[in-house]
CSV table of C-alpha atoms and ligand atoms in Angstrom, one decimal:
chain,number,residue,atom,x,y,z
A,21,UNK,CA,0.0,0.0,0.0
A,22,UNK,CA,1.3,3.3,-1.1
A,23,UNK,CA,1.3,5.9,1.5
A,24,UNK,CA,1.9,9.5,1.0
A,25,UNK,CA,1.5,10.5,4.8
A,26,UNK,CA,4.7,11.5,6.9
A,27,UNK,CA,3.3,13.2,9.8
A,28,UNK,CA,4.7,12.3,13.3
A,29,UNK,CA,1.0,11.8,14.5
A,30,UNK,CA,-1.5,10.8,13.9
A,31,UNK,CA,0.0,8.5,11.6
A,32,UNK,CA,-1.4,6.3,8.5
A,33,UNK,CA,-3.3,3.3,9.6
A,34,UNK,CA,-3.3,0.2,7.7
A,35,UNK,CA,-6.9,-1.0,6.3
A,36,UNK,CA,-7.3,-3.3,7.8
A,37,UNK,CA,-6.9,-1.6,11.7
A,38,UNK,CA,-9.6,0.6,10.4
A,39,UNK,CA,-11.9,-1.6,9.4
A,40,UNK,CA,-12.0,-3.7,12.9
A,41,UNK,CA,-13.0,0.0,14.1
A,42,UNK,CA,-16.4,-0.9,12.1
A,43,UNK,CA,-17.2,-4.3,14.0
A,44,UNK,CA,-21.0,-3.9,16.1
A,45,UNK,CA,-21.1,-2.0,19.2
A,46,UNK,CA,-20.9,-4.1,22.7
A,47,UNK,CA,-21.5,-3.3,26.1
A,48,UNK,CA,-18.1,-2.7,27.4
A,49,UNK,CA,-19.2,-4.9,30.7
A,50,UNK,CA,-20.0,-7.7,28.3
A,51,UNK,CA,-18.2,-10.9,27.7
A,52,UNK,CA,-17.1,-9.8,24.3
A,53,UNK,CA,-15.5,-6.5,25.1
A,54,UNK,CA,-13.7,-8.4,28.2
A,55,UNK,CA,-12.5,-11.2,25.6
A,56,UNK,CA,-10.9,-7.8,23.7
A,57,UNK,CA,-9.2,-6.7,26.6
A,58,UNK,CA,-8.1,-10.1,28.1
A,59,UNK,CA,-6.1,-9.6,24.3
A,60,UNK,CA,-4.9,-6.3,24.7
A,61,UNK,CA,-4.1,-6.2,28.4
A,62,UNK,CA,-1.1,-9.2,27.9
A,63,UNK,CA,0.1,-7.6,24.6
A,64,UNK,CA,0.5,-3.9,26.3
A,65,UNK,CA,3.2,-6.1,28.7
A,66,UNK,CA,5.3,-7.2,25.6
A,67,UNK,CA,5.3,-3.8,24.2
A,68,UNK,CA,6.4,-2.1,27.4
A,69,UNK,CA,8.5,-4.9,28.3
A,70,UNK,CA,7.4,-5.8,31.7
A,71,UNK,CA,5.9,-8.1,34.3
A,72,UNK,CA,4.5,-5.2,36.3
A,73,UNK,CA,1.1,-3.2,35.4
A,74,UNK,CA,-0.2,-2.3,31.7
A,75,UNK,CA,-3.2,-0.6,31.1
A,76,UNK,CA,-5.2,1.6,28.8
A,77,UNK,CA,-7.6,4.9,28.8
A,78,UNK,CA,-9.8,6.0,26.9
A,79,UNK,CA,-7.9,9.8,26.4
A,80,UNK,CA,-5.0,11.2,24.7
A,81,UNK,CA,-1.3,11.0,25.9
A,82,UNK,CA,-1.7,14.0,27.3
A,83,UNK,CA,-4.3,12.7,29.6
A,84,UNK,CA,-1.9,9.9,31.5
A,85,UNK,CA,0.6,12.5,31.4
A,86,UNK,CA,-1.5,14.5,34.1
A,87,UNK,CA,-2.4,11.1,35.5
A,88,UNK,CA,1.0,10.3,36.3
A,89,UNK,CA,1.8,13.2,38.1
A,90,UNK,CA,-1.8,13.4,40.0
A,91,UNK,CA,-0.5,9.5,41.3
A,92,UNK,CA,2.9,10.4,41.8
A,93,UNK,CA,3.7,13.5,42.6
A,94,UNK,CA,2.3,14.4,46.2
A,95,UNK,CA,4.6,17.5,46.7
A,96,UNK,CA,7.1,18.1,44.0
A,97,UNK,CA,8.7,17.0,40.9
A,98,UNK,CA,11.6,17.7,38.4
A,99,UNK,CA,11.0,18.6,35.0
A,100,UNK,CA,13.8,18.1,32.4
A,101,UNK,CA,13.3,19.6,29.2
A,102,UNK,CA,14.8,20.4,25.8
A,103,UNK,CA,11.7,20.9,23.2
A,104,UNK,CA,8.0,21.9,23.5
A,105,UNK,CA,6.4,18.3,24.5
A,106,UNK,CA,8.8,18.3,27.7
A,107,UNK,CA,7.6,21.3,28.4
A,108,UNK,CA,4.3,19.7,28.6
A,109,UNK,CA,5.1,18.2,31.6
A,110,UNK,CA,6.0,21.6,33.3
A,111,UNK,CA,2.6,23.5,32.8
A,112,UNK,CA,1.1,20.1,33.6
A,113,UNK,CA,2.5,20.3,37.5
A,114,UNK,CA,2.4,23.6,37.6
A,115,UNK,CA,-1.4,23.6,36.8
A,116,UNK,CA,-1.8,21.5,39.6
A,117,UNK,CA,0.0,23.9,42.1
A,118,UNK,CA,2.9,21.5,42.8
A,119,UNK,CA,6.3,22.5,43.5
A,120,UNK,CA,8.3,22.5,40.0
A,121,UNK,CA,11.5,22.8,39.1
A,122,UNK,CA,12.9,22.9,35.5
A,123,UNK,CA,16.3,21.2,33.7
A,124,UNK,CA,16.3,23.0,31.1
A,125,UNK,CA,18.5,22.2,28.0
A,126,UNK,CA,18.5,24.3,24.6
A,127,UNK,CA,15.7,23.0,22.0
A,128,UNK,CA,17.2,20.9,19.5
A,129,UNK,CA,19.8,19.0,22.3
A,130,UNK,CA,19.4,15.9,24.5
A,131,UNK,CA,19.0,15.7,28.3
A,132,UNK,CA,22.8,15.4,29.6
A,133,UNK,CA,22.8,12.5,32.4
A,134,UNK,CA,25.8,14.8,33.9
A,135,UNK,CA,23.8,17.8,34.3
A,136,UNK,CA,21.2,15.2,35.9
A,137,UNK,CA,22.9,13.7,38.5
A,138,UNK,CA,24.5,17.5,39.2
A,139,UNK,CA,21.2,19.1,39.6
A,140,UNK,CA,20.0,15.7,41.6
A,141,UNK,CA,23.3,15.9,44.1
A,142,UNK,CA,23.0,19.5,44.8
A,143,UNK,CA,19.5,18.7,46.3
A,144,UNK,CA,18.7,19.4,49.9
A,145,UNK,CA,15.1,17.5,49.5
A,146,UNK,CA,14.3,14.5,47.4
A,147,UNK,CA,12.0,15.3,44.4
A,148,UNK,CA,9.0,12.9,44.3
A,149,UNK,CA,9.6,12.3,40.9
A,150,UNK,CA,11.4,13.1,37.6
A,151,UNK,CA,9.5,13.4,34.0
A,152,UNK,CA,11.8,12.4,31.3
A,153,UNK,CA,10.6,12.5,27.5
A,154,UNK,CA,11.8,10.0,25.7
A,155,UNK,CA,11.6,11.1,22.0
A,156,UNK,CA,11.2,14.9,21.6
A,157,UNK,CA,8.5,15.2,19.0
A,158,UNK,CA,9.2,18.7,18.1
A,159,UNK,CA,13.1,18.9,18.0
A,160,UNK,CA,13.2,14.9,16.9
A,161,UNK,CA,15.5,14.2,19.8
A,162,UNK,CA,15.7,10.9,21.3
A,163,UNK,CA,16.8,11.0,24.7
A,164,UNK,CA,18.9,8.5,26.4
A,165,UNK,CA,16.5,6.8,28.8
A,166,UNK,CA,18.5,4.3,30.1
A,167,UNK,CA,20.9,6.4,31.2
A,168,UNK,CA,18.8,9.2,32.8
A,169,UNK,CA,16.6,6.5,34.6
A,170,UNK,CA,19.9,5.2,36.2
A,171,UNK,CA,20.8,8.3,37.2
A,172,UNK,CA,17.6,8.8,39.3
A,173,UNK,CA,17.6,5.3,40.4
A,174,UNK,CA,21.1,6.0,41.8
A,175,UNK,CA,20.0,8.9,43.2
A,176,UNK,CA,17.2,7.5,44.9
A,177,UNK,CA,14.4,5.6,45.8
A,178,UNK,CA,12.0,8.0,46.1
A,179,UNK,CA,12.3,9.8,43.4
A,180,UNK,CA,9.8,7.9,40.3
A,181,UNK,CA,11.1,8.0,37.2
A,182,UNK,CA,7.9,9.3,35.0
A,183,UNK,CA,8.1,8.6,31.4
A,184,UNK,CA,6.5,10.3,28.2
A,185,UNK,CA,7.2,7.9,25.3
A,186,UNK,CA,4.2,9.1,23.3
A,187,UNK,CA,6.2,9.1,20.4
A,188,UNK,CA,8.7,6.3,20.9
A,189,UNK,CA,6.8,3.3,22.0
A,190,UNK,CA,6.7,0.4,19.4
A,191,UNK,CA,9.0,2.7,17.4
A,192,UNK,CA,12.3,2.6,19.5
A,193,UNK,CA,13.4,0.4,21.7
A,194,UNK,CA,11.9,0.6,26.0
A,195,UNK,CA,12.6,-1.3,28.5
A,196,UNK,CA,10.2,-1.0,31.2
A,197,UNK,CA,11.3,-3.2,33.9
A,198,UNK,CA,15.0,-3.8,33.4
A,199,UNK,CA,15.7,0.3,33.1
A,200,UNK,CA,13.6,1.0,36.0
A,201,UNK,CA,10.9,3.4,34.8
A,202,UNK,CA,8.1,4.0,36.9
A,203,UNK,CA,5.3,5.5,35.0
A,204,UNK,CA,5.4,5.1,31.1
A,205,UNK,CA,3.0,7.0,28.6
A,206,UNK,CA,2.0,6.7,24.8
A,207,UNK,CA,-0.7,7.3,22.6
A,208,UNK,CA,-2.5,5.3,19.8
A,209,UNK,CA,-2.2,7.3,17.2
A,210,UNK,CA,1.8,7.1,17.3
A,211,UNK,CA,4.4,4.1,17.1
A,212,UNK,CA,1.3,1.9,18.3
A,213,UNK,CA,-0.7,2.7,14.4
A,214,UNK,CA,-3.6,3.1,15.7
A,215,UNK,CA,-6.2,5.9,15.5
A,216,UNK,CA,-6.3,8.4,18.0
A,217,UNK,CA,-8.6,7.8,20.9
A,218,UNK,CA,-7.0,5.6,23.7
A,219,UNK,CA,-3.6,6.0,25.6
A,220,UNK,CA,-1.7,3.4,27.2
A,221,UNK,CA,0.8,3.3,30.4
A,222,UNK,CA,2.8,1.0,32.4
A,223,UNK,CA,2.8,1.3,36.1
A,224,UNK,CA,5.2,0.2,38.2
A,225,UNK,CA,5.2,-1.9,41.6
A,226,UNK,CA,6.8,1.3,43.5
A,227,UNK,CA,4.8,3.6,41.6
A,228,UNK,CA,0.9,1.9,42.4
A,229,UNK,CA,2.4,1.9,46.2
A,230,UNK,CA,2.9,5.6,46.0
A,231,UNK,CA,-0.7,6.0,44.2
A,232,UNK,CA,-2.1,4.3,47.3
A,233,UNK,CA,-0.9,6.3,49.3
A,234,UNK,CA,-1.7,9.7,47.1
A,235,UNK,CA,-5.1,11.0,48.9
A,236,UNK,CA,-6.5,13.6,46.4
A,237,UNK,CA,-5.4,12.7,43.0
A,238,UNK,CA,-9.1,13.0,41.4
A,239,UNK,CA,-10.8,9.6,40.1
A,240,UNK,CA,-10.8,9.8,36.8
A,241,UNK,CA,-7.2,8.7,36.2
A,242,UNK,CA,-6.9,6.7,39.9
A,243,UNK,CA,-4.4,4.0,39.1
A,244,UNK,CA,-6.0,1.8,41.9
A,245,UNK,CA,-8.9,1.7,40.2
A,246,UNK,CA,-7.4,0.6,37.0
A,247,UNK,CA,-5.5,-1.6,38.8
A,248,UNK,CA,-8.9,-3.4,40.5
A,249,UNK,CA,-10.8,-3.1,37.4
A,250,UNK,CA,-8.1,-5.1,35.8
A,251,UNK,CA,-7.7,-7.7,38.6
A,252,UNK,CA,-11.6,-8.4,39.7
A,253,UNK,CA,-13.3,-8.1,35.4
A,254,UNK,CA,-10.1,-7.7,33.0
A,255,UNK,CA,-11.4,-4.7,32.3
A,256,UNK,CA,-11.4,-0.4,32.7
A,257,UNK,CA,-12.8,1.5,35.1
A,258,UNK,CA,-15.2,3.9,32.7
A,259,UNK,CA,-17.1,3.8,29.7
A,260,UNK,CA,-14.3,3.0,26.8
A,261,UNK,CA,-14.2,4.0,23.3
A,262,UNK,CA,-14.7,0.8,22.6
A,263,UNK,CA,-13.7,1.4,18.7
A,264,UNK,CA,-10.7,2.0,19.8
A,265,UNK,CA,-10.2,-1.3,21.5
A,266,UNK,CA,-10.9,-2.9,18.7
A,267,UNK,CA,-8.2,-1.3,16.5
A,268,UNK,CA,-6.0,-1.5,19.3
A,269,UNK,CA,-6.3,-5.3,19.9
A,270,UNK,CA,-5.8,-6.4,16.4
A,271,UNK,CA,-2.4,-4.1,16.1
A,272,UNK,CA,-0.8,-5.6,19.4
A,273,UNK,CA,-1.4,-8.5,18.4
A,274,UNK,CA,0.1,-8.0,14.4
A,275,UNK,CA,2.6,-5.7,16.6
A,276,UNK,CA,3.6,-8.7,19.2
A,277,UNK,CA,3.2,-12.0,16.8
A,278,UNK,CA,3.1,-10.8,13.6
A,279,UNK,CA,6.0,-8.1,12.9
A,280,UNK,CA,7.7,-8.7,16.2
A,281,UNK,CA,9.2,-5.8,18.5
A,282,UNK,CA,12.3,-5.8,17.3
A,283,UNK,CA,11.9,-6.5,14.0
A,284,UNK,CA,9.9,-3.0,14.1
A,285,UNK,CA,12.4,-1.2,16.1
A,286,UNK,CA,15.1,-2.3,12.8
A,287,UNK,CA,12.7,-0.9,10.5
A,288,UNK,CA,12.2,2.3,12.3
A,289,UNK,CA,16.3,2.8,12.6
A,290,UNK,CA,16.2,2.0,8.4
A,291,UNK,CA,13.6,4.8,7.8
A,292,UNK,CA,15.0,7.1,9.8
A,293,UNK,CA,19.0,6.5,8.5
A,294,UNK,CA,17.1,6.7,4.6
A,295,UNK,CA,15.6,10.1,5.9
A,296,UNK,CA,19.2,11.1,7.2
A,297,UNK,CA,20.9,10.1,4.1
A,298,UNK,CA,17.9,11.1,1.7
A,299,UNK,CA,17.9,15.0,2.9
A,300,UNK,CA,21.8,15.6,3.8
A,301,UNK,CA,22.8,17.3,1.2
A,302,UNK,CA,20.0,19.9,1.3
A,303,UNK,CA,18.9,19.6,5.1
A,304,UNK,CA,20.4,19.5,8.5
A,305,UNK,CA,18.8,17.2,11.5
A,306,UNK,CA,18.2,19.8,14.1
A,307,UNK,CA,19.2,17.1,17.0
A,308,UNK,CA,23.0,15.9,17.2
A,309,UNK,CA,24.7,13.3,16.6
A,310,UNK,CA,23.8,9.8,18.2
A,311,UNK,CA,20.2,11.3,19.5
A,312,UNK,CA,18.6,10.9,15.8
A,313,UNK,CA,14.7,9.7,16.3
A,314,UNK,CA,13.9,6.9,14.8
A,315,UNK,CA,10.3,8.1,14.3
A,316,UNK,CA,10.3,11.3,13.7
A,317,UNK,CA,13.1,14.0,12.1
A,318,UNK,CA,13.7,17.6,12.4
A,319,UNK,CA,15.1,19.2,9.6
A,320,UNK,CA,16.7,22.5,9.1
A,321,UNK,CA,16.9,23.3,5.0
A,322,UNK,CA,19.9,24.5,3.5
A,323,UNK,CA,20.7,27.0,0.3
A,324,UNK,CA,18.1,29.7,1.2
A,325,UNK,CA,14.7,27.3,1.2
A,326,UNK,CA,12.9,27.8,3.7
A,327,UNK,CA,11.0,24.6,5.9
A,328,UNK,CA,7.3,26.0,4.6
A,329,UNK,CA,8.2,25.9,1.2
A,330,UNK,CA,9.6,21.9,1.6
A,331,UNK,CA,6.4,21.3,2.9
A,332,UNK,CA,4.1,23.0,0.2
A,333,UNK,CA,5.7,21.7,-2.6
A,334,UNK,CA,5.7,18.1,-1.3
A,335,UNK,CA,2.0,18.6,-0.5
A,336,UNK,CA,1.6,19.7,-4.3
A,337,UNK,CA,3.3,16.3,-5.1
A,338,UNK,CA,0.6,14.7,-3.0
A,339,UNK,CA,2.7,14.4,0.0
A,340,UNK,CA,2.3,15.3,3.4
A,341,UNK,CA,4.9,16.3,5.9
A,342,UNK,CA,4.9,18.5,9.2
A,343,UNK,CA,5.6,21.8,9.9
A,344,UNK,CA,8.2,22.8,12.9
A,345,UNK,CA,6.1,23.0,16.2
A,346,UNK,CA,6.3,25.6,19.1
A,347,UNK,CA,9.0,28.0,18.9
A,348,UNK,CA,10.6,26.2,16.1
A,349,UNK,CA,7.9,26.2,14.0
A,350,UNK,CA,8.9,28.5,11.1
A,351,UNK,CA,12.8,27.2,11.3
A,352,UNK,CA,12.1,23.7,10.7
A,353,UNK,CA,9.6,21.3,9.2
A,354,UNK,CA,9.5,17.4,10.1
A,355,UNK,CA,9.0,14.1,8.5
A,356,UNK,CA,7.1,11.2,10.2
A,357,UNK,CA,8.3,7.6,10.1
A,358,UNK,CA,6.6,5.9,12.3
A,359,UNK,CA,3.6,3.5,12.9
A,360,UNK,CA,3.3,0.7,9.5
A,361,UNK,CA,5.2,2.9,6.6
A,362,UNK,CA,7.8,0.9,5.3
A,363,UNK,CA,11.2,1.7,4.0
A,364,UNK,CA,9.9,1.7,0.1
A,365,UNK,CA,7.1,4.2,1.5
A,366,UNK,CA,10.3,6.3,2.2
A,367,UNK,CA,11.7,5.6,-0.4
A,368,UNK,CA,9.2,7.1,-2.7
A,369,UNK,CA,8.3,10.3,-0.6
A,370,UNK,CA,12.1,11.1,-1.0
A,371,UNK,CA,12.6,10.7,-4.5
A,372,UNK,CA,10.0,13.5,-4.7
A,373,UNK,CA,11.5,15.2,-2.1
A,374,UNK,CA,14.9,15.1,-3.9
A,375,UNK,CA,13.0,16.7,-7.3
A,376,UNK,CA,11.3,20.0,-4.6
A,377,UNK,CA,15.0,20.2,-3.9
A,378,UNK,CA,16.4,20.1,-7.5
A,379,UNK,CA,14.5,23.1,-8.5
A,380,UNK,CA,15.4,26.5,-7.5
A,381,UNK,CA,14.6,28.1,-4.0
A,382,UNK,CA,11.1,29.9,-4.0
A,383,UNK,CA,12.0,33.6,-4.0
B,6,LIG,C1,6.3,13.5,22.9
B,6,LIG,C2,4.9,13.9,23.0
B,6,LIG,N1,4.3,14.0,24.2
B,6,LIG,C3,3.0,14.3,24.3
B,6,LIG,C4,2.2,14.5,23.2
B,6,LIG,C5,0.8,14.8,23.3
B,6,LIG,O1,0.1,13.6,23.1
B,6,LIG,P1,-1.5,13.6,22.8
B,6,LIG,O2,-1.7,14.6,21.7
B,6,LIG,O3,-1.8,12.2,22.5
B,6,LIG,O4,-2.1,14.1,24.0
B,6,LIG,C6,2.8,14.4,21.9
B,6,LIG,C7,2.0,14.6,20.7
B,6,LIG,O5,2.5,14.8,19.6
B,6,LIG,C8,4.1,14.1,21.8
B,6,LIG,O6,4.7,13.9,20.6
């Protein structure tokens, strides 16, 4: 299938995801929704790699993002950012009235584990928590996560490690349990291929221990009560978008046993190294070295073009890419490769990316 659509979200979904959005309606307390879930809930482990807790909402990413802080975050949290959806995670706690405090880094660099563990060592109080973005959709920085995680973890443990990997899970690799995250977040209309609609997050052990203990955190978004849902029915606490589920169910599973994880991981590295090599000459990645996204990338043109005319004239081709977002917005413009585009979709959107760039700048 031939896709033309190279937007980091919300991506192209196969036909076939879309049409199991079109199955009858159940009752989502019914023995045919819980069969979908007892499919999904499983598969969500794989793709976050753990043993721990997986679960999924019926809201954007932005919604668990809150959720993870209204569980987690009793009195105050760290907020390490370098691009506009790190930011996120700033007016998120601040909203709330919590006690913030920002590492900042310059939009377009990664979080630096030294200036981490500096900031965390200079500390007179421990921070309830740390939010860490795993890929930087707007500046198409992947952050080390590993690393950073370790440097909470040896730092404390106290301090949760919350995750945003809206727009790295199923795309790059995560490992849940063996790099000690606490709270992870991602949304379906991303790496997962799905539509948008539903989120999904992985809990840890420590992290439903400190929800349990968290008194006014709303109920919407209480973890406990995903937790008990899951545990007493296989099933969510509130009405779902059941749709959604559908979609969802059939992609983990083509996700889990039909691609394979790693197998997409590969795939997303080859798209994004034929992006890299496919726009060098005329466009430089805005990230640096060794932090290159293998889902999304942010591109600075060269020789005078500027990033809205890329994007026009690809869209005249019958090609759509992204525009810079935030306060990058009219310096850059980004390609999407994530979700079920395949190196030959690349392929083709950058053979008429290399004729936009063959012809003259637009004056
Ligand atoms: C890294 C990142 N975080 C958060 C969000 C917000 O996610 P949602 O729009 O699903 O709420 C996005 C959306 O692009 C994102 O890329």
């Amino acid at each position: 299938m031939d896709c033309r659509y190279f937007i980091p979200g919300p991506v192209w979904v196969r036909p076939e995801i879309l049409a199991e959005m079109t199955r009858p309606m159940v009752g989502h307390r019914s023995g045919e929704f819980r069969q979908v879930m007892a499919r999904i809930f499983p598969d969500l482990k794989v793709l976050f790699r753990t043993k721990q807790n997986a679960f999924v909402a019926s809201c954007s990413g932005t919604g668990l993002l809150e959720a993870a802080i209204l569980n987690c975050v009793p009195r105050s949290v760290l907020v390490t950012t370098c691009g506009a959806f790190s930011e996120r995670w700033f007016h998120i706690a601040n909203r709330l009235g919590l006690e913030v405090d920002r590492l900042d880094h310059e939009w377009g660099q990664a979080v630096d584990p030294v200036k981490l563990a500096n900031h965390l060592a200079g500390r007179h109080h421990r921070y309830d928590a740390v939010t860490i973005t795993h890929n930087e959709t707007s500046t198409g920085v992947l952050n080390d996560l590993e690393t950073l995680a370790r440097v909470v973890r040896e730092h404390s443990d106290e301090t949760l490690v919350l995750v945003d990997a809206v727009s790295s899970l199923a795309s790059a690799p995560l490992e849940f349990d063996a790099w000690g995250l606490d709270v992870c977040v991602a949304s379906s209309q991303k790496g997962i291929g799905v539509p948008p609609g539903a989120a999904v997050f992985a809990v840890s052990d420590r992290a439903m221990a400190r929800s349990e203990s968290e008194k006014y955190k709303g109920m919407y978004f209480d973890f406990i009560e995903f937790r008990r849902h899951f545990e007493e029915s296989c099933n969510v606490p509130y009405t779902p978008a059941v749709p959604i589920y559908y979609a969802l169910a059939a992609q983990l599973e083509h996700i889990v046993r039909g691609e394979g994880l790693e197998a997409r991981w590969a795939r997303h590295r080859a798209m994004r190294d034929s992006v890299l090599a496919g726009t060098a000459e005329h466009a430089d990645p805005l990230g640096p070295p060794g932090h290159e996204s293998p889902s999304v990338t942010t591109l600075v043109p060269k020789h005078g073009r500027t990033p809205r005319s890329v994007v026009d004239a690809m869209k005249a081709r019958g090609f759509t890419l992204s525009g810079g977002y935030g306060r990058i917005k009219d310096d850059t413009f980004r390609i999407g490769h994530m979700g079920d585009l395949t190196t030959a979709d690349v392929e083709t959107m950058l053979a008429a990316l290399r004729e936009v760039f063959a012809e003259p700048p637009a004056k």
